[in-house]
Amino acid sequence: MGVWAMRRYRRLELVAVGGVAIALLSAGGATADPRIPFLPPAPDLAAPIQWANPVAKQPGPTGVTPNVTRIPLGSFEKPADGVATQAGAPAGLGERYRRGVKARTLTVTREGVAPFSAVGVTWRETGKIGDVSVAVRHHTPGGAWSAWRTVDTAEADRDVTPDAPQAGQRGGADLVWTGKADGVQLAVTTTGGATPHDIAADLIDPTDAPGDIAPAPATPVTESQPVGLRPFMPAILRRAAWGANEQLMDWRPQYATYVKAVALHHTATGNDYSPEEVPKILRSIYQYQTVSRGWGDIGYNVLVDRFGRLWEGRSGGLSRPVVGAQAGGFNTGTAGIAMIGDYRYTSVPQPVQEAAAQYTAWKLSLHQAIDPRGTVSLTGGGSTSRYPAGTTVTVPRVFPHQQTNPTECPGAKGLAALPWIRDRAGAILGDLVKPEIVRTLLAAYRPTDGTVRLQGIPDPIFTSGPNEIPVAADYNGDGKDDVATWSPTTGNWSMLLTGEGRRTVQWGLPGDVPAPADFDGDGAAELAVFRPATGVWYIKGIGELQLGVPGDVPVPADYTGDGRAEAAIWRPSTGLWAIYALREFKVGAPGQLAAPADYDGNGTVDAATWNPVTQQFTIEGQAAVKFGASGTPVSAQYDGDGRADPAVYHDGRYEIRGAGGYDVGAPGDIPMPLS
């Protein structure tokens, strides 16, 4: 677990136990304000805060649990009972085993075993062994034995970290998808170097599930209103669609600042599968990587089947820069997409290439301007990569797994598909590959009639009710802010969700202040309100906490870089900031307006204020910036440089530092920038 993640889980543990003393930090010599209930005792919480999945064995969906039959093979020096050894490689396995190579082989046959559909062979070591290959053939119930299939050693792509010690992981070969089988023959061959120990074969039965007959289609991405400049998130079937058993997980998500490159894989599991078998293949890969390999979750961020359907893999939020296990040593700042199949000798189908390009374009559009046809420098190495730790390498923005790791993945035909995928992703992004292009949609809400207008579009794109409060945020986790307003009289949230349409949800009471944010780190904002009369926050689906007094302004955001928003308040009367269970400090002065944003592009939100008299932005730890005229501060990442731009809105006009002025709405309107 990263440092900030460790701090976060530790401080939540302290909250659950009760109030504790914390050294209060100050940006300007301020001391703690005793009126702020900074760390309330546990009884003050109406419900414990559950910072959501994943954490080991946390209550949650059970999904579908595969059945596993483990066959111990022992080692080459001491094979298990029923396992034979021989010098050389098995006969009839083709040109893979060259003459003159000193080979040793373990063989085993098991007939009449419990049904299974996938075979994964693992061993104790995660590195420092010679070449190992695994040959598999299976017996079909009521049928015959299949031909032999040979797979190589798979990379141990999950990096070794304090929360993922090497001792908990195992080396292994690529998983083999067999389809329904009741017998197996295995040949594990080493062709030189140190040999592995504690070798075992897991025969995985993903079992049948109702959704496997006709997997639920992903929500089609359509837009009835122009509410996004970025590429829409392609249709991606979520983990629940393939039956992920969340109880098997013990790998908490870790996050990079942003995704700067995409690694292309193939699963090497085989190409002859039906649409209905895909969820079973995914459950098998999940079981193998999560449990058999000891990774704690599936490594790939997304997978795409040969029919062009995208599936969610690694948990933690599709739009988030989740650190996966797709390029050992270079996992941070990259995303992994795995083509389900073996593309050493089989060409990648066009639907697969198109889905990979759409995902790549969308994923690379979520932070700063990135051209998928370009290159990027990555610093990493160590782990199972080709390079020593601390090495900086230059790779294509969409690179093959074999470029950073000693593997032939994604196969020769997978390599051949890469140029088209890069070009197609670039075409989808269009001008958004240019850093100077304004990427945030500029919108304004008109309190007199409850309409929302976009720059350059005369007719309203959305209508709620008069005198509501704009609360744009990413409510469905697709990486795009959704148009939304909150009614201070009814507590209704009226939202236009990208790709899903209009939705109304009630949350909050008159007198509350809306404060939506992604509190659990899943990429989607939770509905939340701050109740000034009591200082209690009510966060839908999570719980309650106490922070603040009447007159405070809620400013929730990710101030730590751990991927989750912290509840926080700004006190205009004193210039005080308080971030729940973390610290109190001062930035700015009385009479100013809060303007938090990530001004330096490091992935954490900076506390900041704007003075409407002097037009100066005061940013914690950074030089002051003078910009704007009277109005409302609306700092955000407007262009593609990866840093929030100081900005103000006044009299129907956005003024953005470095990007110019834009007329949107009319005097009296309220700004609603859609990042």
Tab-separated table of N, CA and C in Angstrom, residues 167-222:
chain	number	residue	atom	x	y	z
A	167	ALA	N	6.888	-13.091	-1.105
A	167	ALA	CA	6.577	-14.381	-0.491
A	167	ALA	C	5.126	-14.787	-0.712
A	168	GLY	N	4.242	-13.840	-0.946
A	168	GLY	CA	2.844	-14.178	-1.149
A	168	GLY	C	2.477	-14.452	-2.586
A	169	GLN	N	3.427	-14.345	-3.498
A	169	GLN	CA	3.148	-14.557	-4.906
A	169	GLN	C	3.862	-15.809	-5.418
A	170	ARG	N	3.394	-16.289	-6.552
A	170	ARG	CA	3.984	-17.480	-7.162
A	170	ARG	C	4.248	-17.228	-8.644
A	171	GLY	N	5.280	-17.872	-9.151
A	171	GLY	CA	5.494	-17.865	-10.583
A	171	GLY	C	4.523	-18.807	-11.253
A	172	GLY	N	4.459	-18.744	-12.571
A	172	GLY	CA	3.530	-19.636	-13.259
A	172	GLY	C	3.617	-19.493	-14.759
A	173	ALA	N	2.938	-20.396	-15.433
A	173	ALA	CA	2.840	-20.352	-16.887
A	173	ALA	C	1.536	-19.670	-17.277
A	174	ASP	N	1.389	-19.351	-18.556
A	174	ASP	CA	0.127	-18.795	-19.024
A	174	ASP	C	-0.996	-19.799	-18.795
A	175	LEU	N	-2.162	-19.274	-18.486
A	175	LEU	CA	-3.338	-20.105	-18.277
A	175	LEU	C	-3.777	-20.716	-19.612
A	176	VAL	N	-4.254	-21.958	-19.573
A	176	VAL	CA	-4.776	-22.640	-20.764
A	176	VAL	C	-6.274	-22.848	-20.597
A	177	TRP	N	-7.049	-22.315	-21.538
A	177	TRP	CA	-8.495	-22.558	-21.546
A	177	TRP	C	-8.756	-23.829	-22.334
A	178	THR	N	-9.427	-24.786	-21.705
A	178	THR	CA	-9.696	-26.068	-22.353
A	178	THR	C	-11.149	-26.224	-22.766
A	179	GLY	N	-12.059	-25.497	-22.120
A	179	GLY	CA	-13.465	-25.824	-22.242
A	179	GLY	C	-13.752	-27.043	-21.373
A	180	LYS	N	-14.966	-27.525	-21.387
A	180	LYS	CA	-15.375	-28.622	-20.513
A	180	LYS	C	-14.444	-29.822	-20.671
A	181	ALA	N	-13.906	-30.280	-19.549
A	181	ALA	CA	-12.963	-31.397	-19.577
A	181	ALA	C	-13.076	-32.196	-18.289
A	182	ASP	N	-12.667	-33.496	-18.377
A	182	ASP	CA	-12.667	-34.350	-17.186
A	182	ASP	C	-11.375	-35.143	-17.048
A	183	GLY	N	-10.389	-34.819	-17.851
A	183	GLY	CA	-9.090	-35.463	-17.744
A	183	GLY	C	-8.010	-34.538	-18.264
A	184	VAL	N	-6.780	-34.704	-17.753
A	184	VAL	CA	-5.698	-33.818	-18.146
A	184	VAL	C	-4.384	-34.576	-18.204
A	185	GLN	N	-3.552	-34.228	-19.157
A	185	GLN	CA	-2.163	-34.662	-19.219
A	185	GLN	C	-1.289	-33.411	-19.227
A	186	LEU	N	-0.250	-33.445	-18.395
A	186	LEU	CA	0.636	-32.297	-18.254
A	186	LEU	C	2.081	-32.716	-18.468
A	187	ALA	N	2.834	-31.853	-19.111
A	187	ALA	CA	4.278	-32.021	-19.253
A	187	ALA	C	4.917	-30.677	-18.947
A	188	VAL	N	5.637	-30.608	-17.843
A	188	VAL	CA	6.327	-29.376	-17.431
A	188	VAL	C	7.808	-29.566	-17.724
A	189	THR	N	8.349	-28.772	-18.609
A	189	THR	CA	9.711	-28.966	-19.112
A	189	THR	C	10.589	-27.770	-18.787
A	190	THR	N	11.766	-28.026	-18.253
A	190	THR	CA	12.770	-26.993	-18.050
A	190	THR	C	13.913	-27.236	-19.029
A	191	THR	N	14.405	-26.179	-19.617
A	191	THR	CA	15.428	-26.318	-20.656
A	191	THR	C	16.731	-25.644	-20.261
A	192	GLY	N	17.001	-25.589	-18.965
A	192	GLY	CA	18.273	-25.030	-18.516
A	192	GLY	C	18.087	-24.016	-17.424
A	193	GLY	N	19.093	-23.850	-16.601
A	193	GLY	CA	19.037	-22.926	-15.487
A	193	GLY	C	18.435	-23.564	-14.263
A	194	ALA	N	18.231	-22.752	-13.228
A	194	ALA	CA	17.650	-23.257	-11.989
A	194	ALA	C	16.228	-23.747	-12.243
A	195	THR	N	15.847	-24.791	-11.528
A	195	THR	CA	14.523	-25.380	-11.723
A	195	THR	C	13.564	-24.925	-10.624
A	196	PRO	N	12.270	-24.850	-10.923
A	196	PRO	CA	11.296	-24.422	-9.916
A	196	PRO	C	10.964	-25.542	-8.926
A	197	HIS	N	10.384	-25.155	-7.819
A	197	HIS	CA	9.982	-26.085	-6.768
A	197	HIS	C	8.516	-25.864	-6.415
A	198	ASP	N	7.965	-26.835	-5.681
A	198	ASP	CA	6.566	-26.743	-5.253
A	198	ASP	C	5.675	-26.428	-6.451
A	199	ILE	N	5.828	-27.211	-7.510
A	199	ILE	CA	5.034	-27.020	-8.729
A	199	ILE	C	3.640	-27.610	-8.493
A	200	ALA	N	2.630	-26.934	-8.978
A	200	ALA	CA	1.259	-27.423	-8.818
A	200	ALA	C	0.444	-27.014	-10.031
A	201	ALA	N	-0.538	-27.833	-10.353
A	201	ALA	CA	-1.478	-27.530	-11.431
A	201	ALA	C	-2.857	-27.328	-10.833
A	202	ASP	N	-3.463	-26.168	-11.124
A	202	ASP	CA	-4.834	-25.905	-10.692
A	202	ASP	C	-5.773	-26.144	-11.867
A	203	LEU	N	-6.691	-27.094	-11.679
A	203	LEU	CA	-7.745	-27.334	-12.660
A	203	LEU	C	-8.944	-26.503	-12.211
A	204	ILE	N	-9.269	-25.479	-12.986
A	204	ILE	CA	-10.256	-24.488	-12.570
A	204	ILE	C	-11.586	-24.732	-13.268
A	205	ASP	N	-12.616	-24.929	-12.460
A	205	ASP	CA	-13.987	-25.020	-12.978
A	205	ASP	C	-14.692	-23.720	-12.641
A	206	PRO	N	-14.893	-22.826	-13.623
A	206	PRO	CA	-15.532	-21.535	-13.331
A	206	PRO	C	-17.000	-21.669	-12.988
A	207	THR	N	-17.546	-22.866	-13.096
A	207	THR	CA	-18.949	-23.194	-12.859
A	207	THR	C	-19.853	-22.405	-13.801
A	208	ASP	N	-21.120	-22.735	-13.760
A	208	ASP	CA	-22.092	-22.061	-14.610
A	208	ASP	C	-22.834	-20.995	-13.817
A	209	ALA	N	-23.172	-19.925	-14.478
A	209	ALA	CA	-23.936	-18.850	-13.854
A	209	ALA	C	-25.014	-18.403	-14.824
A	210	PRO	N	-26.154	-17.947	-14.320
A	210	PRO	CA	-27.248	-17.539	-15.220
A	210	PRO	C	-26.825	-16.511	-16.256
A	211	GLY	N	-25.963	-15.577	-15.884
A	211	GLY	CA	-25.556	-14.542	-16.823
A	211	GLY	C	-24.677	-15.036	-17.945
A	212	ASP	N	-24.142	-16.273	-17.817
A	212	ASP	CA	-23.267	-16.790	-18.863
A	212	ASP	C	-24.038	-17.146	-20.132
A	213	ILE	N	-25.314	-17.445	-19.992
A	213	ILE	CA	-26.094	-17.860	-21.164
A	213	ILE	C	-26.202	-16.710	-22.151
A	214	ALA	N	-26.493	-15.553	-21.650
A	214	ALA	CA	-26.562	-14.352	-22.483
A	214	ALA	C	-26.042	-13.191	-21.647
A	215	PRO	N	-24.726	-12.972	-21.630
A	215	PRO	CA	-24.160	-11.913	-20.794
A	215	PRO	C	-24.857	-10.581	-21.035
A	216	ALA	N	-25.154	-9.889	-19.948
A	216	ALA	CA	-25.842	-8.606	-20.070
A	216	ALA	C	-25.018	-7.654	-20.917
A	217	PRO	N	-25.639	-7.062	-21.925
A	217	PRO	CA	-24.877	-6.126	-22.762
A	217	PRO	C	-24.505	-4.884	-21.985
A	218	ALA	N	-23.371	-4.308	-22.316
A	218	ALA	CA	-22.985	-3.047	-21.697
A	218	ALA	C	-23.927	-1.950	-22.170
A	219	THR	N	-24.089	-0.944	-21.332
A	219	THR	CA	-24.959	0.173	-21.698
A	219	THR	C	-24.443	0.838	-22.964
A	220	PRO	N	-25.260	0.910	-24.022
A	220	PRO	CA	-24.777	1.570	-25.238
A	220	PRO	C	-24.485	3.038	-24.972
A	221	VAL	N	-23.431	3.508	-25.549
A	221	VAL	CA	-23.029	4.900	-25.328
A	221	VAL	C	-23.691	5.770	-26.374
A	222	THR	N	-24.699	6.505	-25.938
A	222	THR	CA	-25.390	7.422	-26.843
A	222	THR	C	-25.551	8.754	-26.133
